Amino acid sequence: MAEENGKGVDLKAGFLQVYSRLKSELLEDPAFSSTDDSRQWIDRMLDYNVPGGKLNRGMSVVDSYKILTGGQLSSDEFFHACVLGWCVEWLQAYFLVLDDIMDSSHTRRGQLCWYKVPEVGLIAANDGILLRNHIPRILIRHFRDKTYYTQLLDLFNEVEFQTASGQMLDLITTHEGEKDLSKYKMPVYNRIVQYKTAYYSFYLPVACALLMAGENLENYFDVKNILVEMGTYFQVQDDFLDCFGDPEFIGKIGTDIEDFKCSWLVVQALEKATHDQLSILSESYGKSDPAHVMRVKTLYKDLNLQEVFLEYEKSSYEHLISSIEAQPSKKVQEVLKSFLHKIYKRQK
């Protein structure tokens, strides 16, 4: 994603410079009389949790805005697009810090989860709240005089609600101690993915760019649906790679089987399995013993789920392309295609 803005700055380098400025502003926020200790805590907490991922969501705001405006961005436009991109990354950090506590996870992005850092513990819950509250602090500082300021606030509030609701669905469906595979059906899976992942990962960055470009989001209902469908396709890929991807390549060892996740693969298996195969699933799914994990993976192979996935990938891509090409705006088509081509047939 090494595109350039109007000043010839590498996108990622320019994007990270904006992070440093936003962090400095938050450390000097006049609404709180910081002590040296609290300033150091926030400084470290932000560096640990906000800029550590691939930053695709945040940089997509800049990419999308650049396409919508049809040319090079002024330094001011580039800066404001980056600020909104960082608000998306801040939202992601807030979700991940709290999700890791709820899921009792150990590592995230190749390092200990924030709450697992010895001196942090459950202070991480309050850090999550602070991360969430940084977003309106950033927005009011940089966007209060923009005509679309209130729409931005509404957008972030709505997407946060949708994502938290998706997390609730995920948690109550996959509740520890109630290992009930009968709940794992495709409509349930689609609903969890749509709310938990697709809105904030795919719709939110494009919606930010549309607002910056002076558009009314109410006119882009079809675009929202396409992006949510794309987000669902992305999560199905994730579930597939969790089981069949190369850990060396994808950077993590998949644990969906051990964790009793409502994964696309297990939902497909439950739809296709014979009576005997269902018995294997109910005995082995959700067990951390490698022999049980291997039984499930072998069952997936016996059910030809790799072929089922390739067929799903092909049909999803064709449907998305035809939906995108039905959009009246060529620039919106280009934004949507740029998103799709970043994820189509990805291997990690």
mmCIF file of C-alpha atoms in Angstrom:
data_model
loop_
_atom_site.group_PDB
_atom_site.id
_atom_site.type_symbol
_atom_site.label_atom_id
_atom_site.label_comp_id
_atom_site.label_asym_id
_atom_site.label_seq_id
_atom_site.Cartn_x
_atom_site.Cartn_y
_atom_site.Cartn_z
ATOM 1 C CA MET A 1 0.000 0.000 0.000
ATOM 2 C CA ALA A 2 2.921 2.310 -0.625
ATOM 3 C CA GLU A 3 1.069 5.076 -2.440
ATOM 4 C CA GLU A 4 2.094 8.711 -2.287
ATOM 5 C CA ASN A 5 0.267 11.841 -1.289
ATOM 6 C CA GLY A 6 0.524 15.165 -3.029
ATOM 7 C CA LYS A 7 3.888 15.956 -1.429
ATOM 8 C CA GLY A 8 5.531 12.700 -2.564
ATOM 9 C CA VAL A 9 5.607 11.237 0.947
ATOM 10 C CA ASP A 10 5.295 7.491 1.291
ATOM 11 C CA LEU A 11 1.761 6.870 2.588
ATOM 12 C CA LYS A 12 2.730 4.708 5.552
ATOM 13 C CA ALA A 13 5.528 7.053 6.658
ATOM 14 C CA GLY A 14 3.205 10.071 6.362
ATOM 15 C CA PHE A 15 0.444 8.187 8.147
ATOM 16 C CA LEU A 16 2.748 7.328 11.070
ATOM 17 C CA GLN A 17 3.852 10.967 11.365
ATOM 18 C CA VAL A 18 0.214 11.931 11.927
ATOM 19 C CA TYR A 19 -0.007 9.302 14.705
ATOM 20 C CA SER A 20 2.891 10.970 16.513
ATOM 21 C CA ARG A 21 1.160 14.348 16.326
ATOM 22 C CA LEU A 22 -2.180 12.971 17.566
ATOM 23 C CA LYS A 23 -0.463 11.198 20.456
ATOM 24 C CA SER A 24 1.328 14.429 21.483
ATOM 25 C CA GLU A 25 -1.992 16.302 21.449
ATOM 26 C CA LEU A 26 -3.689 13.671 23.613
ATOM 27 C CA LEU A 27 -0.802 13.696 26.114
ATOM 28 C CA GLU A 28 -1.333 17.464 26.517
ATOM 29 C CA ASP A 29 -5.159 17.366 26.493
ATOM 30 C CA PRO A 30 -6.296 20.325 28.653
ATOM 31 C CA ALA A 31 -9.339 18.396 29.944
ATOM 32 C CA PHE A 32 -7.043 16.371 32.254
ATOM 33 C CA SER A 33 -4.151 17.637 34.389
ATOM 34 C CA SER A 34 -1.652 14.905 33.552
ATOM 35 C CA THR A 35 1.112 13.839 35.911
ATOM 36 C CA ASP A 36 4.421 12.516 34.609
ATOM 37 C CA ASP A 37 3.324 8.991 35.558
ATOM 38 C CA SER A 38 -0.030 9.216 33.771
ATOM 39 C CA ARG A 39 1.561 10.762 30.688
ATOM 40 C CA GLN A 40 4.145 7.973 30.533
ATOM 41 C CA TRP A 41 1.398 5.350 30.975
ATOM 42 C CA ILE A 42 -0.724 6.714 28.119
ATOM 43 C CA ASP A 43 2.332 7.156 25.909
ATOM 44 C CA ARG A 44 3.336 3.512 26.377
ATOM 45 C CA MET A 45 -0.252 2.202 26.198
ATOM 46 C CA LEU A 46 -0.879 3.962 22.886
ATOM 47 C CA ASP A 47 2.393 2.807 21.310
ATOM 48 C CA TYR A 48 1.703 -0.766 22.438
ATOM 49 C CA ASN A 49 -1.867 -0.977 21.147
ATOM 50 C CA VAL A 50 -2.613 1.518 18.365
ATOM 51 C CA PRO A 51 0.022 1.469 15.595
ATOM 52 C CA GLY A 52 1.078 -2.193 15.813
ATOM 53 C CA GLY A 53 -1.081 -3.818 13.140
ATOM 54 C CA LYS A 54 -0.977 -3.647 9.336
ATOM 55 C CA LEU A 55 -2.840 -0.286 9.453
ATOM 56 C CA ASN A 56 -4.859 -1.273 6.371
ATOM 57 C CA ARG A 57 -8.138 0.049 7.780
ATOM 58 C CA GLY A 58 -6.728 3.473 8.567
ATOM 59 C CA MET A 59 -4.741 3.899 5.366
ATOM 60 C CA SER A 60 -7.827 2.833 3.378
ATOM 61 C CA VAL A 61 -9.459 6.129 4.404
ATOM 62 C CA VAL A 62 -6.629 7.992 2.668
ATOM 63 C CA ASP A 63 -6.656 5.690 -0.390
ATOM 64 C CA SER A 64 -10.444 5.970 -0.737
ATOM 65 C CA TYR A 65 -10.525 9.758 -0.324
ATOM 66 C CA LYS A 66 -7.774 10.123 -2.907
ATOM 67 C CA ILE A 67 -9.794 8.076 -5.434
ATOM 68 C CA LEU A 68 -13.030 9.973 -4.670
ATOM 69 C CA THR A 69 -11.382 13.372 -5.183
ATOM 70 C CA GLY A 70 -9.669 12.179 -8.356
ATOM 71 C CA GLY A 71 -6.213 13.544 -7.819
ATOM 72 C CA GLN A 72 -3.337 14.465 -5.555
ATOM 73 C CA LEU A 73 -4.245 15.592 -2.061
ATOM 74 C CA SER A 74 -3.146 18.881 -0.572
ATOM 75 C CA SER A 75 -1.119 18.536 2.634
ATOM 76 C CA ASP A 76 -4.218 19.618 4.609
ATOM 77 C CA GLU A 77 -6.466 17.044 2.900
ATOM 78 C CA PHE A 78 -3.859 14.330 3.411
ATOM 79 C CA PHE A 79 -3.553 15.238 7.092
ATOM 80 C CA HIS A 80 -7.321 15.187 7.716
ATOM 81 C CA ALA A 81 -7.751 11.883 5.870
ATOM 82 C CA CYS A 82 -4.946 10.419 8.010
ATOM 83 C CA VAL A 83 -6.590 11.716 11.201
ATOM 84 C CA LEU A 84 -9.819 9.900 10.316
ATOM 85 C CA GLY A 85 -7.794 6.829 9.433
ATOM 86 C CA TRP A 86 -6.213 6.920 12.878
ATOM 87 C CA CYS A 87 -9.661 7.241 14.484
ATOM 88 C CA VAL A 88 -10.522 3.923 12.800
ATOM 89 C CA GLU A 89 -7.282 2.420 14.165
ATOM 90 C CA TRP A 90 -8.043 3.806 17.649
ATOM 91 C CA LEU A 91 -11.476 2.150 17.492
ATOM 92 C CA GLN A 92 -9.838 -1.129 16.469
ATOM 93 C CA ALA A 93 -7.338 -0.872 19.362
ATOM 94 C CA TYR A 94 -10.185 -0.278 21.836
ATOM 95 C CA PHE A 95 -12.041 -3.364 20.608
ATOM 96 C CA LEU A 96 -8.941 -5.569 20.652
ATOM 97 C CA VAL A 97 -7.784 -4.575 24.148
ATOM 98 C CA LEU A 98 -11.203 -5.489 25.583
ATOM 99 C CA ASP A 99 -11.774 -8.538 23.319
ATOM 100 C CA ASP A 100 -8.504 -10.069 24.491
ATOM 101 C CA ILE A 101 -9.643 -9.809 28.126
ATOM 102 C CA MET A 102 -13.047 -11.371 27.280
ATOM 103 C CA ASP A 103 -11.458 -14.189 25.267
ATOM 104 C CA SER A 104 -8.625 -14.824 27.764
ATOM 105 C CA SER A 105 -6.205 -14.481 24.843
ATOM 106 C CA HIS A 106 -2.447 -14.603 25.372
ATOM 107 C CA THR A 107 -0.864 -12.936 22.360
ATOM 108 C CA ARG A 108 -1.863 -10.297 19.847
ATOM 109 C CA ARG A 109 0.214 -9.104 16.855
ATOM 110 C CA GLY A 110 3.167 -11.199 17.996
ATOM 111 C CA GLN A 111 3.377 -9.779 21.527
ATOM 112 C CA LEU A 112 1.629 -10.343 24.861
ATOM 113 C CA CYS A 113 -1.943 -9.022 24.986
ATOM 114 C CA TRP A 114 -1.912 -5.680 26.824
ATOM 115 C CA TYR A 115 -3.762 -7.063 29.872
ATOM 116 C CA LYS A 116 -1.167 -9.884 30.072
ATOM 117 C CA VAL A 117 1.689 -7.401 30.529
ATOM 118 C CA PRO A 118 2.578 -7.921 34.225
ATOM 119 C CA GLU A 119 2.114 -4.367 35.521
ATOM 120 C CA VAL A 120 -1.051 -3.806 33.453
ATOM 121 C CA GLY A 121 -3.558 -6.571 34.276
ATOM 122 C CA LEU A 122 -7.127 -5.330 34.469
ATOM 123 C CA ILE A 123 -6.046 -1.688 34.255
ATOM 124 C CA ALA A 124 -6.365 -2.627 30.558
ATOM 125 C CA ALA A 125 -10.167 -2.406 30.900
ATOM 126 C CA ASN A 126 -9.872 1.286 31.780
ATOM 127 C CA ASP A 127 -7.283 1.753 29.037
ATOM 128 C CA GLY A 128 -9.897 0.422 26.592
ATOM 129 C CA ILE A 129 -12.343 3.059 27.836
ATOM 130 C CA LEU A 130 -9.669 5.738 27.402
ATOM 131 C CA LEU A 131 -8.937 4.581 23.838
ATOM 132 C CA ARG A 132 -12.651 4.892 23.034
ATOM 133 C CA ASN A 133 -12.769 8.369 24.565
ATOM 134 C CA HIS A 134 -9.748 9.549 22.616
ATOM 135 C CA ILE A 135 -11.755 9.331 19.374
ATOM 136 C CA PRO A 136 -14.174 12.220 20.092
ATOM 137 C CA ARG A 137 -11.241 14.213 21.550
ATOM 138 C CA ILE A 138 -9.420 13.848 18.204
ATOM 139 C CA LEU A 139 -12.567 14.577 16.174
ATOM 140 C CA ILE A 140 -13.504 17.752 18.056
ATOM 141 C CA ARG A 141 -9.971 19.126 17.759
ATOM 142 C CA HIS A 142 -9.658 18.578 14.012
ATOM 143 C CA PHE A 143 -13.204 18.477 12.595
ATOM 144 C CA ARG A 144 -15.471 20.680 14.726
ATOM 145 C CA ASP A 145 -15.603 23.353 12.004
ATOM 146 C CA LYS A 146 -16.373 20.889 9.201
ATOM 147 C CA THR A 147 -19.934 20.673 7.860
ATOM 148 C CA TYR A 148 -19.861 16.875 8.288
ATOM 149 C CA TYR A 149 -18.646 16.896 11.947
ATOM 150 C CA THR A 150 -21.913 15.649 13.491
ATOM 151 C CA GLN A 151 -22.239 12.968 10.792
ATOM 152 C CA LEU A 152 -18.743 11.736 11.741
ATOM 153 C CA LEU A 153 -19.742 11.466 15.405
ATOM 154 C CA ASP A 154 -22.941 9.630 14.455
ATOM 155 C CA LEU A 155 -20.997 7.274 12.177
ATOM 156 C CA PHE A 156 -18.435 6.274 14.829
ATOM 157 C CA ASN A 157 -21.151 5.854 17.469
ATOM 158 C CA GLU A 158 -23.282 3.668 15.201
ATOM 159 C CA VAL A 159 -20.386 1.470 14.074
ATOM 160 C CA GLU A 160 -19.206 1.042 17.674
ATOM 161 C CA PHE A 161 -22.712 -0.077 18.674
ATOM 162 C CA GLN A 162 -22.879 -2.533 15.764
ATOM 163 C CA THR A 163 -19.467 -3.998 16.581
ATOM 164 C CA ALA A 164 -20.186 -4.364 20.308
ATOM 165 C CA SER A 165 -23.506 -6.034 19.434
ATOM 166 C CA GLY A 166 -21.668 -8.435 17.125
ATOM 167 C CA GLN A 167 -19.213 -9.236 19.913
ATOM 168 C CA MET A 168 -22.156 -9.974 22.228
ATOM 169 C CA LEU A 169 -23.635 -12.352 19.641
ATOM 170 C CA ASP A 170 -20.279 -14.085 19.294
ATOM 171 C CA LEU A 171 -19.815 -14.415 23.056
ATOM 172 C CA ILE A 172 -23.291 -15.759 23.831
ATOM 173 C CA THR A 173 -23.189 -18.156 20.860
ATOM 174 C CA THR A 174 -19.770 -19.577 21.736
ATOM 175 C CA HIS A 175 -20.210 -19.366 25.507
ATOM 176 C CA GLU A 176 -17.540 -21.291 27.391
ATOM 177 C CA GLY A 177 -18.927 -24.386 29.105
ATOM 178 C CA GLU A 178 -21.963 -24.572 26.833
ATOM 179 C CA LYS A 179 -20.363 -26.285 23.858
ATOM 180 C CA ASP A 180 -23.469 -26.652 21.731
ATOM 181 C CA LEU A 181 -22.715 -27.089 18.022
ATOM 182 C CA SER A 182 -26.421 -27.004 17.160
ATOM 183 C CA LYS A 183 -26.283 -23.167 17.404
ATOM 184 C CA TYR A 184 -23.709 -22.987 14.617
ATOM 185 C CA LYS A 185 -25.779 -22.271 11.517
ATOM 186 C CA MET A 186 -24.990 -20.053 8.535
ATOM 187 C CA PRO A 187 -27.471 -17.221 9.365
ATOM 188 C CA VAL A 188 -25.965 -17.022 12.894
ATOM 189 C CA TYR A 189 -22.430 -17.016 11.469
ATOM 190 C CA ASN A 190 -23.267 -14.308 8.912
ATOM 191 C CA ARG A 191 -24.890 -12.095 11.523
ATOM 192 C CA ILE A 192 -21.904 -12.328 13.896
ATOM 193 C CA VAL A 193 -19.423 -11.545 11.121
ATOM 194 C CA GLN A 194 -21.476 -8.703 9.671
ATOM 195 C CA TYR A 195 -21.789 -6.877 12.977
ATOM 196 C CA LYS A 196 -18.515 -7.829 14.657
ATOM 197 C CA THR A 197 -16.132 -7.281 11.737
ATOM 198 C CA ALA A 198 -17.608 -6.013 8.476
ATOM 199 C CA TYR A 199 -19.029 -2.657 9.585
ATOM 200 C CA TYR A 200 -15.901 -1.289 11.235
ATOM 201 C CA SER A 201 -13.320 -2.953 8.983
ATOM 202 C CA PHE A 202 -14.890 -2.280 5.578
ATOM 203 C CA TYR A 203 -17.768 0.192 5.752
ATOM 204 C CA LEU A 204 -16.297 2.663 8.265
ATOM 205 C CA PRO A 205 -13.129 3.640 6.300
ATOM 206 C CA VAL A 206 -15.114 4.238 3.084
ATOM 207 C CA ALA A 207 -17.880 6.108 4.935
ATOM 208 C CA CYS A 208 -15.229 8.438 6.451
ATOM 209 C CA ALA A 209 -13.840 9.154 2.966
ATOM 210 C CA LEU A 210 -17.339 9.762 1.549
ATOM 211 C CA LEU A 211 -18.133 12.275 4.311
ATOM 212 C CA MET A 212 -14.840 14.093 3.706
ATOM 213 C CA ALA A 213 -15.708 14.227 0.001
ATOM 214 C CA GLY A 214 -18.992 15.998 0.856
ATOM 215 C CA GLU A 215 -21.283 13.047 0.221
ATOM 216 C CA ASN A 216 -24.467 12.120 2.111
ATOM 217 C CA LEU A 217 -24.178 8.557 3.468
ATOM 218 C CA GLU A 218 -27.939 8.049 3.077
ATOM 219 C CA ASN A 219 -27.340 7.965 -0.689
ATOM 220 C CA TYR A 220 -24.877 5.079 -0.352
ATOM 221 C CA PHE A 221 -26.986 2.295 1.122
ATOM 222 C CA ASP A 222 -25.982 -0.089 -1.699
ATOM 223 C CA VAL A 223 -22.311 0.721 -1.116
ATOM 224 C CA LYS A 224 -22.724 -0.139 2.566
ATOM 225 C CA ASN A 225 -24.249 -3.512 1.649
ATOM 226 C CA ILE A 226 -21.431 -4.279 -0.803
ATOM 227 C CA LEU A 227 -18.784 -3.447 1.819
ATOM 228 C CA VAL A 228 -20.527 -5.573 4.453
ATOM 229 C CA GLU A 229 -20.640 -8.467 1.970
ATOM 230 C CA MET A 230 -16.925 -7.905 1.300
ATOM 231 C CA GLY A 231 -16.255 -7.962 5.046
ATOM 232 C CA THR A 232 -18.084 -11.289 5.329
ATOM 233 C CA TYR A 233 -15.997 -12.712 2.483
ATOM 234 C CA PHE A 234 -12.848 -11.441 4.255
ATOM 235 C CA GLN A 235 -13.810 -13.246 7.483
ATOM 236 C CA VAL A 236 -14.565 -16.490 5.622
ATOM 237 C CA GLN A 237 -11.048 -16.243 4.148
ATOM 238 C CA ASP A 238 -9.687 -15.688 7.661
ATOM 239 C CA ASP A 239 -11.472 -18.790 8.949
ATOM 240 C CA PHE A 240 -10.171 -20.839 6.023
ATOM 241 C CA LEU A 241 -6.573 -19.610 6.513
ATOM 242 C CA ASP A 242 -6.809 -20.309 10.261
ATOM 243 C CA CYS A 243 -7.083 -24.014 9.397
ATOM 244 C CA PHE A 244 -5.402 -24.391 6.004
ATOM 245 C CA GLY A 245 -2.988 -21.427 5.811
ATOM 246 C CA ASP A 246 0.765 -21.782 6.320
ATOM 247 C CA PRO A 247 1.582 -20.500 9.862
ATOM 248 C CA GLU A 248 4.993 -19.324 8.607
ATOM 249 C CA PHE A 249 3.242 -17.184 6.023
ATOM 250 C CA ILE A 250 0.180 -15.920 7.894
ATOM 251 C CA GLY A 251 2.231 -15.118 11.019
ATOM 252 C CA LYS A 252 0.162 -17.054 13.543
ATOM 253 C CA ILE A 253 -0.932 -20.571 14.404
ATOM 254 C CA GLY A 254 -4.681 -20.977 13.972
ATOM 255 C CA THR A 255 -6.670 -22.087 17.029
ATOM 256 C CA ASP A 256 -10.303 -21.845 15.881
ATOM 257 C CA ILE A 257 -10.846 -25.607 16.326
ATOM 258 C CA GLU A 258 -9.394 -25.665 19.844
ATOM 259 C CA ASP A 259 -11.280 -22.481 20.776
ATOM 260 C CA PHE A 260 -14.679 -23.847 19.658
ATOM 261 C CA LYS A 261 -15.077 -20.867 17.327
ATOM 262 C CA CYS A 262 -18.194 -20.421 15.201
ATOM 263 C CA SER A 263 -16.016 -20.685 12.089
ATOM 264 C CA TRP A 264 -17.248 -20.867 8.487
ATOM 265 C CA LEU A 265 -15.553 -24.269 8.193
ATOM 266 C CA VAL A 266 -17.381 -25.872 11.115
ATOM 267 C CA VAL A 267 -20.721 -24.441 9.938
ATOM 268 C CA GLN A 268 -20.104 -25.947 6.479
ATOM 269 C CA ALA A 269 -19.061 -29.263 8.056
ATOM 270 C CA LEU A 270 -22.205 -29.401 10.185
ATOM 271 C CA GLU A 271 -24.337 -28.876 7.043
ATOM 272 C CA LYS A 272 -22.561 -31.593 5.057
ATOM 273 C CA ALA A 273 -21.575 -34.237 7.635
ATOM 274 C CA THR A 274 -23.016 -37.750 7.915
ATOM 275 C CA HIS A 275 -24.293 -39.027 11.247
ATOM 276 C CA ASP A 276 -20.894 -40.621 12.025
ATOM 277 C CA GLN A 277 -19.016 -37.479 11.016
ATOM 278 C CA LEU A 278 -21.244 -35.388 13.284
ATOM 279 C CA SER A 279 -20.223 -37.662 16.152
ATOM 280 C CA ILE A 280 -16.552 -36.980 15.389
ATOM 281 C CA LEU A 281 -17.207 -33.238 15.386
ATOM 282 C CA SER A 282 -19.103 -33.264 18.670
ATOM 283 C CA GLU A 283 -16.370 -35.356 20.313
ATOM 284 C CA SER A 284 -13.356 -33.446 18.986
ATOM 285 C CA TYR A 285 -14.325 -29.832 18.214
ATOM 286 C CA GLY A 286 -13.216 -27.475 20.980
ATOM 287 C CA LYS A 287 -10.576 -29.859 22.396
ATOM 288 C CA SER A 288 -6.973 -28.648 22.612
ATOM 289 C CA ASP A 289 -5.457 -32.143 22.318
ATOM 290 C CA PRO A 290 -3.594 -32.206 18.935
ATOM 291 C CA ALA A 291 -5.106 -35.629 18.109
ATOM 292 C CA HIS A 292 -8.626 -34.155 18.348
ATOM 293 C CA VAL A 293 -7.602 -31.135 16.260
ATOM 294 C CA MET A 294 -6.191 -33.459 13.587
ATOM 295 C CA ARG A 295 -9.431 -35.484 13.537
ATOM 296 C CA VAL A 296 -11.389 -32.297 12.788
ATOM 297 C CA LYS A 297 -8.937 -31.188 10.088
ATOM 298 C CA THR A 298 -9.069 -34.645 8.494
ATOM 299 C CA LEU A 299 -12.868 -34.461 8.556
ATOM 300 C CA TYR A 300 -12.730 -31.065 6.823
ATOM 301 C CA LYS A 301 -10.563 -32.600 4.114
ATOM 302 C CA ASP A 302 -12.868 -35.626 3.779
ATOM 303 C CA LEU A 303 -15.786 -33.217 3.278
ATOM 304 C CA ASN A 304 -13.773 -31.427 0.556
ATOM 305 C CA LEU A 305 -14.067 -28.079 2.322
ATOM 306 C CA GLN A 306 -11.030 -26.704 0.469
ATOM 307 C CA GLU A 307 -12.965 -27.116 -2.797
ATOM 308 C CA VAL A 308 -16.132 -25.729 -1.197
ATOM 309 C CA PHE A 309 -14.136 -22.652 -0.151
ATOM 310 C CA LEU A 310 -12.648 -22.126 -3.629
ATOM 311 C CA GLU A 311 -16.149 -22.283 -5.116
ATOM 312 C CA TYR A 312 -17.432 -19.836 -2.472
ATOM 313 C CA GLU A 313 -14.497 -17.494 -3.212
ATOM 314 C CA LYS A 314 -15.189 -17.560 -6.953
ATOM 315 C CA SER A 315 -18.947 -16.974 -6.639
ATOM 316 C CA SER A 316 -18.474 -14.235 -4.008
ATOM 317 C CA TYR A 317 -15.983 -12.416 -6.218
ATOM 318 C CA GLU A 318 -18.270 -12.600 -9.262
ATOM 319 C CA HIS A 319 -21.267 -11.359 -7.256
ATOM 320 C CA LEU A 320 -19.261 -8.506 -5.718
ATOM 321 C CA ILE A 321 -17.878 -7.392 -9.089
ATOM 322 C CA SER A 322 -21.351 -7.320 -10.668
ATOM 323 C CA SER A 323 -22.729 -5.356 -7.653
ATOM 324 C CA ILE A 324 -19.827 -2.906 -7.839
ATOM 325 C CA GLU A 325 -20.215 -2.365 -11.583
ATOM 326 C CA ALA A 326 -23.903 -1.547 -11.055
ATOM 327 C CA GLN A 327 -22.891 1.545 -9.039
ATOM 328 C CA PRO A 328 -23.524 4.798 -10.932
ATOM 329 C CA SER A 329 -20.311 6.527 -9.820
ATOM 330 C CA LYS A 330 -17.095 5.360 -11.527
ATOM 331 C CA LYS A 331 -15.050 6.725 -8.625
ATOM 332 C CA VAL A 332 -17.093 4.742 -6.087
ATOM 333 C CA GLN A 333 -16.621 1.671 -8.289
ATOM 334 C CA GLU A 334 -12.859 2.280 -8.189
ATOM 335 C CA VAL A 335 -12.860 2.587 -4.381
ATOM 336 C CA LEU A 336 -14.789 -0.682 -4.018
ATOM 337 C CA LYS A 337 -12.620 -2.530 -6.540
ATOM 338 C CA SER A 338 -9.457 -1.339 -4.816
ATOM 339 C CA PHE A 339 -10.763 -2.863 -1.553
ATOM 340 C CA LEU A 340 -11.740 -6.108 -3.241
ATOM 341 C CA HIS A 341 -8.440 -6.533 -5.056
ATOM 342 C CA LYS A 342 -6.517 -6.096 -1.804
ATOM 343 C CA ILE A 343 -8.264 -9.113 -0.302
ATOM 344 C CA TYR A 344 -9.155 -11.406 -3.243
ATOM 345 C CA LYS A 345 -7.198 -14.681 -3.064
ATOM 346 C CA ARG A 346 -5.037 -13.336 -0.227
ATOM 347 C CA GLN A 347 -2.816 -15.877 1.510
ATOM 348 C CA LYS A 348 -2.460 -14.118 4.883
#
